[in-house]
Each structure stands twice: as C-alpha cells, then as structure tokens.
Tab-separated table of C-alpha atoms in Angstrom:
chain	number	residue	atom	x	y	z
F	1	ALA	CA	-12.849	3.993	1.640
F	2	GLN	CA	-10.753	1.444	4.090
F	3	SER	CA	-11.715	1.402	7.585
F	4	VAL	CA	-11.255	-0.867	10.828
F	5	THR	CA	-14.107	-1.384	13.294
F	6	GLN	CA	-12.824	-3.288	16.570
F	7	LEU	CA	-16.185	-4.447	18.052
F	8	ASP	CA	-14.906	-4.634	21.741
F	9	SER	CA	-12.831	-1.424	23.315
F	10	HIS	CA	-12.501	-3.994	26.397
F	11	VAL	CA	-12.032	-7.883	27.180
F	12	SER	CA	-11.117	-9.489	29.992
F	13	VAL	CA	-9.925	-13.533	30.458
F	14	SER	CA	-8.775	-15.782	32.818
F	15	GLU	CA	-5.102	-17.445	32.417
F	16	GLY	CA	-5.495	-19.911	30.375
F	17	THR	CA	-8.858	-19.416	28.627
F	18	PRO	CA	-9.491	-18.737	25.126
F	19	VAL	CA	-8.743	-15.309	23.058
F	20	LEU	CA	-11.337	-13.768	21.239
F	21	LEU	CA	-10.337	-10.245	19.518
F	22	ARG	CA	-13.185	-8.745	16.866
F	23	CYS	CA	-12.210	-6.750	14.083
F	24	ASN	CA	-14.354	-5.892	10.641
F	25	TYR	CA	-13.197	-4.525	7.828
F	26	SER	CA	-14.234	-2.370	5.020
F	27	SER	CA	-11.964	-2.203	1.993
F	28	SER	CA	-12.853	-1.650	-1.733
F	29	TYR	CA	-10.741	-4.492	-2.876
F	30	SER	CA	-8.194	-7.342	-1.856
F	31	PRO	CA	-7.321	-5.919	1.780
F	32	SER	CA	-4.462	-5.901	3.587
F	33	LEU	CA	-5.081	-6.650	7.118
F	34	PHE	CA	-2.347	-6.410	10.281
F	35	TRP	CA	-2.914	-7.259	13.861
F	36	TYR	CA	-0.447	-5.088	16.241
F	37	VAL	CA	0.085	-5.336	19.802
F	38	GLN	CA	0.771	-2.372	22.367
F	39	HIS	CA	2.133	-3.460	25.813
F	40	PRO	CA	1.499	-0.191	28.279
F	41	ASN	CA	4.488	2.512	27.770
F	42	LYS	CA	5.795	0.668	24.465
F	43	GLY	CA	5.817	0.657	20.831
F	44	LEU	CA	3.133	-0.983	18.956
F	45	GLN	CA	4.750	-4.422	17.461
F	46	LEU	CA	3.557	-6.640	14.651
F	47	LEU	CA	1.342	-9.828	15.579
F	48	LEU	CA	0.369	-11.118	12.204
F	49	LYS	CA	-0.307	-10.104	9.018
F	50	TYR	CA	-2.975	-11.106	5.926
F	51	THR	CA	-1.232	-12.405	3.147
F	52	SER	CA	-4.201	-13.837	-0.136
F	53	ALA	CA	-2.445	-17.510	0.702
F	54	ALA	CA	-4.007	-18.144	3.691
F	55	THR	CA	-7.319	-17.333	5.282
F	56	LEU	CA	-5.726	-18.593	8.630
F	57	VAL	CA	-2.663	-16.701	9.741
F	58	LYS	CA	-0.382	-17.396	12.580
F	59	GLY	CA	1.517	-14.902	14.667
F	60	ILE	CA	4.193	-14.404	16.929
F	61	ASN	CA	3.360	-15.634	20.742
F	62	GLY	CA	0.921	-18.565	19.363
F	63	PHE	CA	-1.692	-15.651	18.112
F	64	GLU	CA	-4.191	-16.605	15.300
F	65	ALA	CA	-6.334	-14.281	12.531
F	66	GLU	CA	-8.744	-15.639	10.549
F	67	PHE	CA	-10.198	-13.788	7.461
F	68	LYS	CA	-13.617	-14.432	6.070
F	69	LYS	CA	-14.140	-12.391	2.977
F	70	SER	CA	-18.029	-12.997	3.550
F	71	GLU	CA	-17.694	-11.759	7.043
F	72	THR	CA	-15.654	-8.980	5.705
F	73	SER	CA	-14.283	-9.994	9.425
F	74	PHE	CA	-10.559	-10.583	10.390
F	75	HIS	CA	-10.579	-11.626	14.377
F	76	LEU	CA	-7.770	-12.040	16.816
F	77	THR	CA	-7.734	-15.618	18.931
F	78	LYS	CA	-5.574	-17.461	20.929
F	79	PRO	CA	-6.380	-20.703	22.668
F	80	SER	CA	-4.961	-20.196	25.733
F	81	ALA	CA	-3.934	-16.931	27.389
F	82	HIS	CA	-1.049	-15.674	29.263
F	83	MET	CA	-0.778	-13.061	31.820
F	84	SER	CA	1.989	-11.866	29.791
F	85	ASP	CA	-0.602	-11.541	26.641
F	86	ALA	CA	-2.037	-7.755	28.575
F	87	ALA	CA	-1.910	-5.189	26.236
F	88	GLU	CA	-3.444	-3.014	23.727
F	89	TYR	CA	-4.230	-4.901	20.209
F	90	PHE	CA	-5.078	-2.772	17.627
F	91	CYS	CA	-6.542	-4.242	14.057
F	92	VAL	CA	-5.152	-2.138	10.887
F	93	VAL	CA	-5.789	-2.044	7.001
F	94	SER	CA	-3.927	-0.439	4.574
F	95	ASP	CA	-5.133	0.985	0.869
F	96	LEU	CA	-3.632	0.451	-2.742
F	97	PHE	CA	-1.088	4.055	-1.560
F	98	ASN	CA	0.009	2.532	1.434
F	99	LYS	CA	-2.120	4.524	3.605
F	100	PHE	CA	-2.620	2.508	6.758
F	101	TYR	CA	-6.324	2.828	9.148
F	102	PHE	CA	-6.344	1.813	12.663
F	103	GLY	CA	-9.312	0.133	14.526
F	104	SER	CA	-9.971	1.995	17.817
F	105	GLY	CA	-8.322	-0.742	19.747
F	106	THR	CA	-9.083	-3.495	22.267
F	107	LYS	CA	-7.659	-3.671	25.996
F	108	LEU	CA	-7.105	-7.493	26.629
F	109	ASN	CA	-7.344	-7.541	30.254
F	110	VAL	CA	-5.676	-11.278	31.940
F	111	LYS	CA	-6.720	-12.369	35.247
F	112	PRO	CA	-4.787	-14.963	37.067
R	1	ASN	CA	19.667	-2.715	12.715
R	2	ALA	CA	18.414	0.195	15.164
R	3	GLY	CA	14.941	0.252	12.454
R	4	VAL	CA	12.839	3.119	13.564
R	5	THR	CA	14.090	6.136	16.300
R	6	GLN	CA	12.672	9.050	17.707
R	7	THR	CA	13.945	11.404	20.105
R	8	PRO	CA	12.851	12.366	22.466
R	9	LYS	CA	11.078	10.324	24.276
R	10	PHE	CA	9.350	12.406	26.670
R	11	ARG	CA	8.768	16.230	26.521
R	12	ILE	CA	6.916	19.383	28.415
R	13	LEU	CA	5.690	22.049	26.677
R	14	LYS	CA	4.537	25.525	27.224
R	15	ILE	CA	1.777	26.704	25.594
R	16	GLY	CA	2.688	28.567	22.250
R	17	GLN	CA	5.937	27.464	22.156
R	18	SER	CA	7.761	25.220	18.948
R	19	MET	CA	9.657	21.620	18.842
R	20	THR	CA	10.268	19.754	16.432
R	21	LEU	CA	9.944	15.513	16.774
R	22	GLN	CA	12.553	13.952	14.855
R	23	CYS	CA	12.276	10.488	13.260
R	24	THR	CA	14.822	8.703	11.208
R	25	GLN	CA	15.101	5.112	10.125
R	26	ASP	CA	17.981	3.260	8.405
R	27	MET	CA	16.168	0.452	6.955
R	28	ASN	CA	15.963	2.709	3.737
R	29	HIS	CA	12.273	2.239	3.493
R	30	ASN	CA	10.685	4.841	0.949
R	31	TYR	CA	7.115	5.364	2.733
R	32	MET	CA	7.411	7.143	6.584
R	33	TYR	CA	3.851	8.717	8.938
R	34	TRP	CA	3.700	10.187	11.593
R	35	TYR	CA	0.400	9.361	14.148
R	36	ARG	CA	-0.759	10.646	17.012
R	37	GLN	CA	-2.214	8.355	20.069
R	38	ASP	CA	-4.956	9.451	22.319
R	39	PRO	CA	-6.059	7.234	24.485
R	40	GLY	CA	-9.383	5.454	23.089
R	41	MET	CA	-9.266	6.845	19.600
R	42	GLY	CA	-6.714	4.165	18.090
R	43	LEU	CA	-3.973	5.946	15.887
R	44	LYS	CA	-4.456	9.004	13.343
R	45	LEU	CA	-2.629	10.182	10.239
R	46	ILE	CA	-0.422	13.210	11.016
R	47	TYR	CA	0.977	13.385	7.876
R	48	TYR	CA	2.948	11.040	5.544
R	49	SER	CA	5.686	10.690	3.409
R	50	VAL	CA	6.107	8.594	-0.226
R	51	GLY	CA	9.938	9.681	-0.381
R	52	ALA	CA	12.429	11.918	0.132
R	53	GLY	CA	10.770	16.048	-0.665
R	54	ILE	CA	6.914	14.440	-1.071
R	55	THR	CA	4.922	14.925	1.427
R	56	ASP	CA	0.603	15.028	1.964
R	57	LYS	CA	-1.295	15.278	4.924
R	58	GLY	CA	-2.965	12.795	6.634
R	59	GLU	CA	-6.559	13.052	8.696
R	60	VAL	CA	-4.864	15.439	11.183
R	61	PRO	CA	-2.456	17.730	9.865
R	62	ASN	CA	-3.717	21.186	11.235
R	63	GLY	CA	-1.103	23.184	13.905
R	64	TYR	CA	1.329	20.674	12.299
R	65	ASN	CA	4.342	20.137	9.174
R	66	VAL	CA	7.085	18.008	8.374
R	67	SER	CA	9.643	17.984	5.353
R	68	ARG	CA	11.556	15.058	4.530
R	69	SER	CA	14.947	15.878	2.506
R	70	THR	CA	16.638	12.485	2.892
R	71	THR	CA	14.874	9.198	2.937
R	72	GLU	CA	16.173	8.066	6.261
R	73	ASP	CA	14.276	11.594	8.165
R	74	PHE	CA	11.309	12.873	8.520
R	75	PRO	CA	11.240	15.255	11.800
R	76	LEU	CA	7.644	16.751	12.601
R	77	ARG	CA	7.447	20.061	13.959
R	78	LEU	CA	5.047	21.959	16.172
R	79	GLU	CA	5.049	25.708	15.969
R	80	LEU	CA	2.632	27.025	18.070
R	81	ALA	CA	1.900	23.972	20.919
R	82	ALA	CA	-2.138	23.780	22.231
R	83	PRO	CA	-3.080	21.833	25.012
R	84	SER	CA	-4.826	19.599	22.352
R	85	GLN	CA	-1.437	18.591	21.715
R	86	THR	CA	-1.176	16.858	23.991
R	87	SER	CA	-0.399	13.564	22.831
R	88	VAL	CA	2.356	10.387	22.114
R	89	TYR	CA	3.412	10.994	19.127
R	90	PHE	CA	4.575	7.974	16.637
R	91	CYS	CA	6.626	7.744	13.701
R	92	ALA	CA	6.725	4.736	11.084
R	93	SER	CA	8.261	3.193	8.241
R	94	SER	CA	7.335	1.310	5.449
R	95	PRO	CA	8.949	-0.539	2.197
R	96	GLY	CA	5.671	0.725	0.514
R	97	GLN	CA	5.008	-2.946	-0.759
R	98	TYR	CA	2.000	-4.354	-1.052
R	99	ASN	CA	0.939	-5.964	2.153
R	100	SER	CA	4.383	-4.666	3.963
R	101	PRO	CA	3.411	-3.425	7.539
R	102	LEU	CA	4.364	-0.709	9.320
R	103	HIS	CA	7.443	-0.954	11.526
R	104	PHE	CA	6.645	1.594	14.354
R	105	GLY	CA	9.645	3.732	17.141
R	106	ASN	CA	8.985	3.830	20.229
R	107	GLY	CA	6.973	6.745	20.629
R	108	THR	CA	7.236	10.590	21.977
R	109	ARG	CA	5.181	11.601	24.953
R	110	LEU	CA	4.605	14.816	24.314
R	111	THR	CA	2.878	17.471	27.432
R	112	VAL	CA	1.560	20.681	26.187
R	113	THR	CA	0.649	22.808	29.675
C-alpha cells in the first residue's frame, strides 16, 4: 500500500533563508510523487511532480524536490523564502490505480 | 479552459438536511475524485470514479453518495447532514495516465449546525 508521511506539521523560516519541507513515502513499486501548495482559503495547486527521468525535479516559484530511493524521501526545497511562499504544502503519492494519498500537510510560515 | 468547477462555494446546512455538491470538468478526464479536508488531517478520499457509470468508495464514504452519468459531471450527495460532515470539500480530476497529476476545483466550505 502507498502512504506518505510529512515529518513536520509546521515550519517557520525568515524571508530570504532556505526552505526544507520533508516527505517520506512508502510504495510497493516505482512511485508517482507530487507536491501541492494551498494558499489560505484557496484550492490546491501543483508545484511539481516526480518522473523517473531525473531525481532532481524543478517546479514553479523556484521550488525543487529530490527523489532519493534509498531513503524513500522526496523533500521539497527552495533556496530563498519569500513572504508569498507562506502556505500549506502537501506531499502526495499515487498508486497504479490512480488513487492519490496525501500527507497531513506542512504549514510554512515566513517571517519578515 | 475552466478546468474543474465546483458549486456552491459556501453552504450552511441544518442537521438532517440534504444537499448536492456539484462538480464539473471540461478537460475530458476519465478519473474524478471527491476529497474532504479537515484541519491537520490532509485530504481524505470520499469517492472516486474511473469513468461514466463507474464509481467506487474511498477512505471515508459513509454519509455520502455519488453518481457519474457523464464524463463531465460528478456530483456528491449528502443525504442526512451531520456535524461531522462540516469540512471543506474538493473535487478533482485526472486523465488517469501514469504520473498524471490531480487538477482541483476551488472547494466548497460546508458547515452543518
């Protein structure tokens, strides 16, 4: 069975400092992995997705994620946080039947 | 492209009332999903559909019903509203191919009092 664990429920960074949001997954086969962002009172927007073509995936708004099979991780990073990055972030894995499993979310707070 | 459209945006129900949350997509996606989002819990799958006429239960189907008579529409029905159904509901669709992401509507905020 597929599952996702987001290791931090809240992360707080200062503007201009790096962001790291951690995600571990469990999958019986080569996983489909995604990161979504949800700004307050908004819907969910796709940030990036993992394809087997490359382990480092670039997404929108300067975010990246690195797939590490040996660690079953898919952590999300950004070199320099911006105030507009304050949101909730979800790590998601899908199975062979196109069912999607969500982590519990990480709320990112960006301090001025 | 409108993408995935949900109506209404907000609704307040009294206990025991019924309502239908509407969802339509114009991307010709085969797969459609209903999720509910509760604080700190991520999104939980209520029902999903792999095509017109085919639906299946997700993780939390109790108290809900769905139908899929067309590719475009996937309404979610609450028959006897309960306070535990207070939540934000998201409809999503996907083409169903490997590595295809979910496309979300903007959500319906439902309060049952």
